[in-house]
PDB file of C-alpha atoms in Angstrom:
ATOM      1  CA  UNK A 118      -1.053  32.845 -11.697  1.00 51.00           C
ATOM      2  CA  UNK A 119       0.776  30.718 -14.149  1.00 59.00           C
ATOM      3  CA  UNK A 120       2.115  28.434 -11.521  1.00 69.00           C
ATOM      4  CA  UNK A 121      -0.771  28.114 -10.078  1.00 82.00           C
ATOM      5  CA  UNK A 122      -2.196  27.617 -13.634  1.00 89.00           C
ATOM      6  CA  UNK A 123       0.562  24.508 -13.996  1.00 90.00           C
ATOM      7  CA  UNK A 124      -0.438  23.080 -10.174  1.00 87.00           C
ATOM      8  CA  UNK A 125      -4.250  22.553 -11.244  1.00 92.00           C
ATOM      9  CA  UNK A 126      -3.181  20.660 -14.759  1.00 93.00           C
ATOM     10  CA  UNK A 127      -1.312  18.880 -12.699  1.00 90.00           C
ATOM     11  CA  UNK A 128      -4.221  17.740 -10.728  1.00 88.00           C
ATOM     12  CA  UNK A 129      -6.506  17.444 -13.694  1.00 92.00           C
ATOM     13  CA  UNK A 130      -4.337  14.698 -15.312  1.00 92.00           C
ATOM     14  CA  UNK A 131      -3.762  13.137 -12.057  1.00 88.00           C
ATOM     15  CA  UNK A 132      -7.185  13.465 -11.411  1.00 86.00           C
ATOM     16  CA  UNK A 133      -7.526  11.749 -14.948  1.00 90.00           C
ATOM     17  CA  UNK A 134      -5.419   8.755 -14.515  1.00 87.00           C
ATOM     18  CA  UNK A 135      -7.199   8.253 -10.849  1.00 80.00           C
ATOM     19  CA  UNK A 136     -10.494   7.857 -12.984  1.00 82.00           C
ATOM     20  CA  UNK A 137      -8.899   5.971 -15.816  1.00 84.00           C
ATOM     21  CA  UNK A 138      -9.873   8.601 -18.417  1.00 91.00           C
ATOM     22  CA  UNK A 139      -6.004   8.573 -19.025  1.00 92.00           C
ATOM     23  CA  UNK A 140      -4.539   4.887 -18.947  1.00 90.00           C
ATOM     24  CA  UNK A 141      -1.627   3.405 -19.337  1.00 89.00           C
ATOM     25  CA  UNK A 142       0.669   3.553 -22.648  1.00 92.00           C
ATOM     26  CA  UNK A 143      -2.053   6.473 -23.789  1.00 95.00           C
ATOM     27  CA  UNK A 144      -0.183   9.238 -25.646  1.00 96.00           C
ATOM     28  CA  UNK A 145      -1.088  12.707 -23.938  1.00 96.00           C
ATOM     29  CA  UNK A 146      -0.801  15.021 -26.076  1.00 95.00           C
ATOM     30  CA  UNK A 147       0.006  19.037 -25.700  1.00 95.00           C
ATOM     31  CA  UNK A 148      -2.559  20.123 -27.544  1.00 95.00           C
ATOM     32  CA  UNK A 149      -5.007  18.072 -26.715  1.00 96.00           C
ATOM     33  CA  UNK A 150      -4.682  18.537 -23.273  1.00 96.00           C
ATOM     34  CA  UNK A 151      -4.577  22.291 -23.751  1.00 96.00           C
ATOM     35  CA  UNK A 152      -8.138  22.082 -25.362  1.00 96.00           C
ATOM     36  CA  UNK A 153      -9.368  19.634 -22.931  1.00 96.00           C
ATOM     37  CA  UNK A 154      -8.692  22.039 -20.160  1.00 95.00           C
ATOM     38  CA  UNK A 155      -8.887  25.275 -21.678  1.00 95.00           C
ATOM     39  CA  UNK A 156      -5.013  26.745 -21.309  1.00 94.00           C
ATOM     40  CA  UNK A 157      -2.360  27.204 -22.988  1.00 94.00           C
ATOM     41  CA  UNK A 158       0.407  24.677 -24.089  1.00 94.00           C
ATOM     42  CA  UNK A 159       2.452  26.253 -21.763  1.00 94.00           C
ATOM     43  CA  UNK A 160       0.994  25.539 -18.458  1.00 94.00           C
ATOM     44  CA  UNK A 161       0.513  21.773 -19.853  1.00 96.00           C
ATOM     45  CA  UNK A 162       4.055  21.406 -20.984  1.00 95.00           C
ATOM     46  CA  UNK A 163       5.387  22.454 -17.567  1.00 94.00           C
ATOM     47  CA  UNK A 164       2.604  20.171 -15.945  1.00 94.00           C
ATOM     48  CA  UNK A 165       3.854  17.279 -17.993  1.00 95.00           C
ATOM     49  CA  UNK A 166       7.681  17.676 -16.929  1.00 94.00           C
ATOM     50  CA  UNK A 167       6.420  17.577 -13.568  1.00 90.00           C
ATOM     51  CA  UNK A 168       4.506  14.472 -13.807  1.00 91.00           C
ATOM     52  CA  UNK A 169       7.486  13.158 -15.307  1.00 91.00           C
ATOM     53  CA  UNK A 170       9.624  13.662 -12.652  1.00 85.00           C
ATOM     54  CA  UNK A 171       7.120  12.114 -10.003  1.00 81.00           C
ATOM     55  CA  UNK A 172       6.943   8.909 -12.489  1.00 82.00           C
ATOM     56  CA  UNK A 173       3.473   9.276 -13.317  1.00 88.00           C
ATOM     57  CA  UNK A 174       3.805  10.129 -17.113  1.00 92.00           C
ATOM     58  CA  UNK A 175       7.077   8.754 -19.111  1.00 93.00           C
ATOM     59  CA  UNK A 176       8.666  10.091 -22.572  1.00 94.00           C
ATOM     60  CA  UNK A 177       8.983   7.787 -25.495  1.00 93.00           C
ATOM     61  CA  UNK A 178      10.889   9.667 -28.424  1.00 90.00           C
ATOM     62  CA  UNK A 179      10.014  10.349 -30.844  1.00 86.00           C
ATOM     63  CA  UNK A 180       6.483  10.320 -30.046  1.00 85.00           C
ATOM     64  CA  UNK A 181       5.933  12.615 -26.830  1.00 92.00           C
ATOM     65  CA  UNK A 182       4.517  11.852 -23.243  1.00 95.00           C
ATOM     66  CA  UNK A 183       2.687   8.762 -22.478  1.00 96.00           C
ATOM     67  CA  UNK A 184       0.388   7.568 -19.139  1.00 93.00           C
ATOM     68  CA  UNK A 185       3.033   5.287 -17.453  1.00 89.00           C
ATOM     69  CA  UNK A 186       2.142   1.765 -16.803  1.00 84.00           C
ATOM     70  CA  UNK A 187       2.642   0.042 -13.701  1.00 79.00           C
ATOM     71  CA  UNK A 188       3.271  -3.804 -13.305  1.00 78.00           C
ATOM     72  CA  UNK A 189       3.081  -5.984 -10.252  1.00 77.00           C
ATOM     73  CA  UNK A 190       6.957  -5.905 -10.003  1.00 81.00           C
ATOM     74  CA  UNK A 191       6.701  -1.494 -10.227  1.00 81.00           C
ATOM     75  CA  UNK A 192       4.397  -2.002  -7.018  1.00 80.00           C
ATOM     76  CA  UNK A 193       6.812  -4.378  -5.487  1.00 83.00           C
ATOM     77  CA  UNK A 194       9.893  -2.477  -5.642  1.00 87.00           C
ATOM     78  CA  UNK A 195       8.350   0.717  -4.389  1.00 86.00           C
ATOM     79  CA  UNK A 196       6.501  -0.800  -1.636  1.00 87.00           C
ATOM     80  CA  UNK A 197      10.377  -2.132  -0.414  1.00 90.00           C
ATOM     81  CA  UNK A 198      11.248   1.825  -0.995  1.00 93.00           C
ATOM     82  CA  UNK A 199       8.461   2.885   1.184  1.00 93.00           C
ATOM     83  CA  UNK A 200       8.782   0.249   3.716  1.00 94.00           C
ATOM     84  CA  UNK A 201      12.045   1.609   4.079  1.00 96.00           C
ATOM     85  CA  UNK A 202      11.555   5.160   4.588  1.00 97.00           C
ATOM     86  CA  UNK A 203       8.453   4.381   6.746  1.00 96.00           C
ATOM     87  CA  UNK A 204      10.395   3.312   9.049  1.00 97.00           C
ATOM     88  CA  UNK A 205      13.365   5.539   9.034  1.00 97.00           C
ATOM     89  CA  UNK A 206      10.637   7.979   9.167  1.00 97.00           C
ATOM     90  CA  UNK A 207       9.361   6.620  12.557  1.00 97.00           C
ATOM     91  CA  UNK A 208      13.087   6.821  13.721  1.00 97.00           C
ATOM     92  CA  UNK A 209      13.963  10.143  12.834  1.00 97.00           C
ATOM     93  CA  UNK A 210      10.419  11.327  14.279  1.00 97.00           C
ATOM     94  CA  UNK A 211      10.775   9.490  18.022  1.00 95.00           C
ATOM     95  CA  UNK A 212      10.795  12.034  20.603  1.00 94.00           C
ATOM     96  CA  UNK A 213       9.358  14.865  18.331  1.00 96.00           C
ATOM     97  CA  UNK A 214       5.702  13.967  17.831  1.00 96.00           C
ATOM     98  CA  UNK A 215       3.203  16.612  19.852  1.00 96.00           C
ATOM     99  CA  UNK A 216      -0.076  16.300  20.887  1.00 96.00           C
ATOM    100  CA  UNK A 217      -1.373  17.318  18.136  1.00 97.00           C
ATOM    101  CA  UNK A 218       0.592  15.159  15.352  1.00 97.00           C
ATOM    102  CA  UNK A 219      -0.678  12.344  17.510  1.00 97.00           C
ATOM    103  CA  UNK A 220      -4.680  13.422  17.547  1.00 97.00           C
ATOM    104  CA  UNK A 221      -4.041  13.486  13.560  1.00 97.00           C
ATOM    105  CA  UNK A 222      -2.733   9.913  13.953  1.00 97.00           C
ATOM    106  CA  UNK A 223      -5.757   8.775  16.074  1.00 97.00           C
ATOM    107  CA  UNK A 224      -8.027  10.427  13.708  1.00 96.00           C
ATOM    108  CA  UNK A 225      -7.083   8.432  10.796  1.00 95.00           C
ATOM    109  CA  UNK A 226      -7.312   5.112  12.679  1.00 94.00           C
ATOM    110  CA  UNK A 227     -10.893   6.325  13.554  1.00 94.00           C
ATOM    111  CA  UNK A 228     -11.767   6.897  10.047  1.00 91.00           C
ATOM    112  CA  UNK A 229     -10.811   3.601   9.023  1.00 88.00           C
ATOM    113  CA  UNK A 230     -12.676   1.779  11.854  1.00 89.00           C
ATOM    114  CA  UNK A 231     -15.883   3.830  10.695  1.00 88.00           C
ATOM    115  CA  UNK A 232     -15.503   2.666   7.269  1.00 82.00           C
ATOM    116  CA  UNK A 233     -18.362   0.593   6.011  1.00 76.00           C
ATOM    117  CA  UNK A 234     -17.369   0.150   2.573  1.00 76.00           C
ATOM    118  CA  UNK A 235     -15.735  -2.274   0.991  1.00 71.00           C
ATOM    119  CA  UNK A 236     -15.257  -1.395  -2.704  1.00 75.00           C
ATOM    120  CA  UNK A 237     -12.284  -0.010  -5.057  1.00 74.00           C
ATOM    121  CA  UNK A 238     -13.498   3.356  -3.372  1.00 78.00           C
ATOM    122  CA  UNK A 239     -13.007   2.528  -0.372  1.00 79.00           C
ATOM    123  CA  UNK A 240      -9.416   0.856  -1.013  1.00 80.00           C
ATOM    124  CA  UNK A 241      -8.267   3.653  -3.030  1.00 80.00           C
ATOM    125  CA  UNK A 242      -9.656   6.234   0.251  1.00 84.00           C
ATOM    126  CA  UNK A 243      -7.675   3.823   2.999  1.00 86.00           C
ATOM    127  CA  UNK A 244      -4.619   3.869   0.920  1.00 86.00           C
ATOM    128  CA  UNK A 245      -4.758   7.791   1.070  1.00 88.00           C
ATOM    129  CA  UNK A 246      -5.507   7.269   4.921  1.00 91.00           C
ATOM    130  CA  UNK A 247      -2.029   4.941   5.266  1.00 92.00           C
ATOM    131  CA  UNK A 248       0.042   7.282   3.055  1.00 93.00           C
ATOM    132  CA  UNK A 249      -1.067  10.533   5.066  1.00 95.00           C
ATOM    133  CA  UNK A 250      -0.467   8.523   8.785  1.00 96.00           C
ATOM    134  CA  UNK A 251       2.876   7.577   6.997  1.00 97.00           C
ATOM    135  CA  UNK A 252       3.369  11.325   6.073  1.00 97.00           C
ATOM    136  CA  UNK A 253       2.515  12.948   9.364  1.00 98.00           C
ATOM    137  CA  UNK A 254       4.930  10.946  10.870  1.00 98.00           C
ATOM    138  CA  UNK A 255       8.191  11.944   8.068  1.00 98.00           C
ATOM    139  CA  UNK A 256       6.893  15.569   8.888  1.00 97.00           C
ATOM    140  CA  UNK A 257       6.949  15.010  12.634  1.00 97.00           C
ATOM    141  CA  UNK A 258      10.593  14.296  11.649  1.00 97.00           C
ATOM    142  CA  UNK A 259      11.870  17.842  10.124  1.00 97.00           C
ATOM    143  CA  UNK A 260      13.180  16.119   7.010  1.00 97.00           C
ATOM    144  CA  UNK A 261      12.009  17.709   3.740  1.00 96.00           C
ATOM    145  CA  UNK A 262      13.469  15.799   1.251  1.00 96.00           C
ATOM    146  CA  UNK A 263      12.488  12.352   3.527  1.00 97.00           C
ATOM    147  CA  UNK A 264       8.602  14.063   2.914  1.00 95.00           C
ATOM    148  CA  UNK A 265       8.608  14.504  -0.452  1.00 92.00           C
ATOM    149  CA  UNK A 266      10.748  11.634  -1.305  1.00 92.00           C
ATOM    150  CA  UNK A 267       7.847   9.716   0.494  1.00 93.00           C
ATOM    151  CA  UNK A 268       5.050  11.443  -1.535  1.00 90.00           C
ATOM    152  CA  UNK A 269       6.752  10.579  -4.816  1.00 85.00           C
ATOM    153  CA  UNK A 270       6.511   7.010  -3.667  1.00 87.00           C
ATOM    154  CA  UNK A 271       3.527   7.029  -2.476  1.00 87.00           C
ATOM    155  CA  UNK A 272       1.552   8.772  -5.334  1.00 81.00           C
ATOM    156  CA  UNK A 273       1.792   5.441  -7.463  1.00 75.00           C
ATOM    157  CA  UNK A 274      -0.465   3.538  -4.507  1.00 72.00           C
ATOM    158  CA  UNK A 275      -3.148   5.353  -4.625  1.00 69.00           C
ATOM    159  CA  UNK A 276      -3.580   6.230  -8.642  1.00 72.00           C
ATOM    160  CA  UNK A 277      -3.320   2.935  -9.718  1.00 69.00           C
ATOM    161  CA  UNK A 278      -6.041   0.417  -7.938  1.00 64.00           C
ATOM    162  CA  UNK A 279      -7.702  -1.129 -10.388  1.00 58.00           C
ATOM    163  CA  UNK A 280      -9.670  -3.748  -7.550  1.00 58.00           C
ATOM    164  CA  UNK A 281     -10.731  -4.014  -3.666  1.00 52.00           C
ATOM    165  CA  UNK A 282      -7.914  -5.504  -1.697  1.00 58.00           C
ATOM    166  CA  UNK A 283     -10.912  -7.244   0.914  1.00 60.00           C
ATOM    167  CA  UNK A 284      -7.585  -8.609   2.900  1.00 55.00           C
ATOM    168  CA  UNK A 285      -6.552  -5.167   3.218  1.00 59.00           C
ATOM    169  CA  UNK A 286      -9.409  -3.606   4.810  1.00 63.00           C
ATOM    170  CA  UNK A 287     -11.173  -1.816   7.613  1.00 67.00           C
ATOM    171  CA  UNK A 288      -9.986  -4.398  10.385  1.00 81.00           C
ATOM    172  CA  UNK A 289      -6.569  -4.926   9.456  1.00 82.00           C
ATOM    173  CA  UNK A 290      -5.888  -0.909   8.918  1.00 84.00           C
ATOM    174  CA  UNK A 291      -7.103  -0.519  12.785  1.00 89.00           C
ATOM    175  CA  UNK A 292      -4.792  -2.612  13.781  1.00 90.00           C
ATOM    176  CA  UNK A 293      -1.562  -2.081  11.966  1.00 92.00           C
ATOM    177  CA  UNK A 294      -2.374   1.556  12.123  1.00 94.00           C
ATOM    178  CA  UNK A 295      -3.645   1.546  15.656  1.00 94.00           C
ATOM    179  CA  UNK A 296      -0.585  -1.243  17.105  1.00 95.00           C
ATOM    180  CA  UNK A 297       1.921   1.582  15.255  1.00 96.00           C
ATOM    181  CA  UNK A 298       0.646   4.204  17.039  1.00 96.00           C
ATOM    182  CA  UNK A 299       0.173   2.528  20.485  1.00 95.00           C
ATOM    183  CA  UNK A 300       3.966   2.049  19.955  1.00 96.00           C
ATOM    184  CA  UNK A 301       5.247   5.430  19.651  1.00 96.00           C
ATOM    185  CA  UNK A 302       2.832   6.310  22.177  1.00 95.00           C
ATOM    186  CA  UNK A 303       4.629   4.058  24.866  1.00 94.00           C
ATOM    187  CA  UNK A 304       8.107   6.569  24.385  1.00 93.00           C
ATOM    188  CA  UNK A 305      10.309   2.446  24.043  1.00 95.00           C
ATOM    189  CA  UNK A 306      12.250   2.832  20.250  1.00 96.00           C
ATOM    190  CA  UNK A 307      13.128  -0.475  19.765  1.00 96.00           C
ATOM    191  CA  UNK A 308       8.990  -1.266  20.588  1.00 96.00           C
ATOM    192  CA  UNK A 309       8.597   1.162  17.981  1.00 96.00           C
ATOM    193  CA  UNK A 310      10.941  -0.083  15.281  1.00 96.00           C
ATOM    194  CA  UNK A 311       9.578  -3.658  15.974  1.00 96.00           C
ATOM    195  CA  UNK A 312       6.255  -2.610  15.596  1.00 96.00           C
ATOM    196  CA  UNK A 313       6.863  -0.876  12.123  1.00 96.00           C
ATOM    197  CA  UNK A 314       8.898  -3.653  10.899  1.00 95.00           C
ATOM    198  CA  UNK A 315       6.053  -6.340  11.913  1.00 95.00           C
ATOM    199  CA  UNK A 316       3.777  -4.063  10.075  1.00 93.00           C
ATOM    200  CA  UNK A 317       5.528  -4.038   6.602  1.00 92.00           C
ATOM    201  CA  UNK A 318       6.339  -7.735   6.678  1.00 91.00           C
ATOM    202  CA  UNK A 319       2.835  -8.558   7.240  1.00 88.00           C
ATOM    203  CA  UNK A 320       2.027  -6.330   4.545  1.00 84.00           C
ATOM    204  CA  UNK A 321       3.860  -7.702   1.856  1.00 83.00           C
ATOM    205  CA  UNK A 322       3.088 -11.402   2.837  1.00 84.00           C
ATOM    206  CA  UNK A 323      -0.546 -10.789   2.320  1.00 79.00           C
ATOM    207  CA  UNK A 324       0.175  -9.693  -0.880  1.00 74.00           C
ATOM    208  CA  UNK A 325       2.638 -11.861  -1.933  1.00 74.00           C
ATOM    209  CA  UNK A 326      -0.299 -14.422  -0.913  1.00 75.00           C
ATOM    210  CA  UNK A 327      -3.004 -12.494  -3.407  1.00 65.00           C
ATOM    211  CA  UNK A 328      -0.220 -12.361  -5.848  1.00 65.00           C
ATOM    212  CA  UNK A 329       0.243 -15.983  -6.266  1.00 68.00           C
ATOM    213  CA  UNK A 330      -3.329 -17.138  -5.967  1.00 63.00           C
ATOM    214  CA  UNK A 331      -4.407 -14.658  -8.772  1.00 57.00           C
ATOM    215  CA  UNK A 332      -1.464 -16.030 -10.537  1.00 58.00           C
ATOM    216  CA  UNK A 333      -2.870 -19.581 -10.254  1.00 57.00           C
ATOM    217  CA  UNK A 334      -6.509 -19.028 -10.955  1.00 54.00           C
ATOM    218  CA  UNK A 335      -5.098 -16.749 -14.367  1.00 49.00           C
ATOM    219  CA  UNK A 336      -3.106 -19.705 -16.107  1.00 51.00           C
ATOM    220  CA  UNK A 337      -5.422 -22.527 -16.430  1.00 53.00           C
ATOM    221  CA  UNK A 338      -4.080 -25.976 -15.668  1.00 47.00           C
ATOM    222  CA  UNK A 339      -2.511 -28.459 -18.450  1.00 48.00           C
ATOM    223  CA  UNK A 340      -5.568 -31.099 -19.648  1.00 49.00           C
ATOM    224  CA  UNK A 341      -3.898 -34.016 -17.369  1.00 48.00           C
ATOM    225  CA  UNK A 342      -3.721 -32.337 -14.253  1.00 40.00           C
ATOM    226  CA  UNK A 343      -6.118 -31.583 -11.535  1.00 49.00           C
ATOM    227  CA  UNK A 344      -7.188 -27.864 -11.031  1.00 44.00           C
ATOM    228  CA  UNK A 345      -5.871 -26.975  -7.418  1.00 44.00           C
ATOM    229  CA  UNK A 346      -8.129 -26.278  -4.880  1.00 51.00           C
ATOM    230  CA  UNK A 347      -8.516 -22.581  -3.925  1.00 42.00           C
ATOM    231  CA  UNK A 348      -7.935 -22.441  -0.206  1.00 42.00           C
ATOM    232  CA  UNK A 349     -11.394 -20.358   1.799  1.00 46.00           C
ATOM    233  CA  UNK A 350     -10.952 -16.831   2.313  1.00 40.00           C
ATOM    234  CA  UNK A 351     -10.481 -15.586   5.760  1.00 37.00           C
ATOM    235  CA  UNK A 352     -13.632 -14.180   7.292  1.00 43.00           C
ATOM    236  CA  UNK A 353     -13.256 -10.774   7.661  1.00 39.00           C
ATOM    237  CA  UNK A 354     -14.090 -11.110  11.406  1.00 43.00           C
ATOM    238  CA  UNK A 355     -11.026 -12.899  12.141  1.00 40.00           C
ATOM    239  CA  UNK A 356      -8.352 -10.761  13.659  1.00 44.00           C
ATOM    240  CA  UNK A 357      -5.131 -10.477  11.244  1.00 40.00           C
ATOM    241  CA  UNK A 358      -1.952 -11.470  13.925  1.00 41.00           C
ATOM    242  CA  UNK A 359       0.881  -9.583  13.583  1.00 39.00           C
ATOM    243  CA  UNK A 360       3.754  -8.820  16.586  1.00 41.00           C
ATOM    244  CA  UNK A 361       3.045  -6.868  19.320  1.00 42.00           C
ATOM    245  CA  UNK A 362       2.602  -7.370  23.398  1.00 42.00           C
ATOM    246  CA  UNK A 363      -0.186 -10.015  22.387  1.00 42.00           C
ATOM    247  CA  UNK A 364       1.160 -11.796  19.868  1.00 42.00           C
ATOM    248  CA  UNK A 365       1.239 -15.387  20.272  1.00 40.00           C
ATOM    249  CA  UNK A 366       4.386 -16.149  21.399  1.00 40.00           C
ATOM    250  CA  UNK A 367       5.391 -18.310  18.216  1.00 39.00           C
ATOM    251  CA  UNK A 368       4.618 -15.175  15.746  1.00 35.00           C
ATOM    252  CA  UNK A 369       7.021 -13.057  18.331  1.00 41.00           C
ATOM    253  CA  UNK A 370      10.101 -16.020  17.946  1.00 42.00           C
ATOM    254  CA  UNK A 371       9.341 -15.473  13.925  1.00 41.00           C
ATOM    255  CA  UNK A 372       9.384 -11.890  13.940  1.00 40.00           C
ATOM    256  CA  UNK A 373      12.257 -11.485  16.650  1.00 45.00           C
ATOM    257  CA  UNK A 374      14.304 -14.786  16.096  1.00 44.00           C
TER     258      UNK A 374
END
């Protein structure tokens, strides 16, 4: 009962920080927490450690626990970490996917071509969808500690979204998810490795891309010098290109020089 106690604060402050009623550098307090939810310190204490340990939380003696804050260069460096294990992930997992680790798989691709949405909802629900296809495939694998390494990595992503990513929606998910899982489908490794190393590159280009134009439009330009023209935004009809059978042959001699 009591660790079961621990395991649902746990959720209630993660729940809390997903719906910004804790933000970052807020102090969280034992005994505030305890009334909030009704326990004991206890419980809350050992839920605290915990979040801790996962990142999510952070101690700053001699004041206590505080809600973690994440900059642009925290989401960089784990995305490298998970790009990493992704694909080790797909490696250690070739040959060992079922049937039924593969209808999971297609499931998730057809929940992200059904989305209609387009809103911080919706971003914060696909980037649940791409950690779990991520995750079935490290479990496919046999490696525990590759797992929960993984979900510690992952947790970050989807607590802190504080906007809608439109260049990372319903259209590009289908196919990054969907050209992934084609791959392993086709039983060729080095297809597979490709694939999953096209798929992170293009990832973090895109949002190296948003990166730098929000970095531009957030400094304003010195009194002598032209504002720079924002370039249009890609419809979100157009097909996002990344390698594959059908790449253009020029984005294959970039990705595979």
């Amino acid at each position: 009962v009591y660790r079961a106690l621990t395991d649902w604060v746990v959720l209630k402050i993660l729940d809390g920080v997903r719906k910004a009623e804790f933000v970052p550098d807020q102090r969280l307090s034992e005994e505030d927490l305890a009334k909030r939810f009704e326990v004991s310190r206890a419980p809350v204490r050992d839920a605290l450690h915990r979040l801790e340990q996962i990142g999510v939380v952070e101690r700053r003696p001699p004041r206590g626990m505080y809600v973690r804050s994440w900059t642009e260069a925290d989401h960089a460096e784990v995305h490298e970490l998970v790009d990493a294990l992704n694909l080790l992930a797909v490696q250690l997992s070739f040959g060992r996917l079922s049937g039924d680790h593969f209808a999971e798989l297609e499931r998730i691709v057809e929940e992200a071509a059904q989305a209609t949405e387009s809103d911080i909802e919706e971003d914060r629900r696909q980037i649940q969808r791409d950690s779990n296809f991520h995750l079935i495939i490290a479990r496919a694998s046999g490696n525990r500690r590759l797992v929960e390494l993984m979900e510690q990595l992952m947790l970050p992503g989807a607590l802190y979204v504080t906007e809608a990513h439109e260049y990372l929606q319903r259209d590009f998910w289908v196919q990054i998810h969907g050209g992934l899982l084609q791959a392993m489908r086709s039983g060729n490794l080095e297809q597979t490795e490709s694939r999953s190393i096209a798929n992170a590159r293009k990832i973090r280009e895109l949002m190296f891309q948003h990166s730098a134009l929000h970095s531009e439009q957030a400094a304003p330009p010195p009194a002598d010098v032209p504002a720079p023209e924002v370039p249009p935004a890609i419809p979100a009809d157009v097909p996002v290109q990344f390698a594959g059978e059908n790449a253009p042959a020029r984005i294959q001699d970039e990705l595979h020089p």
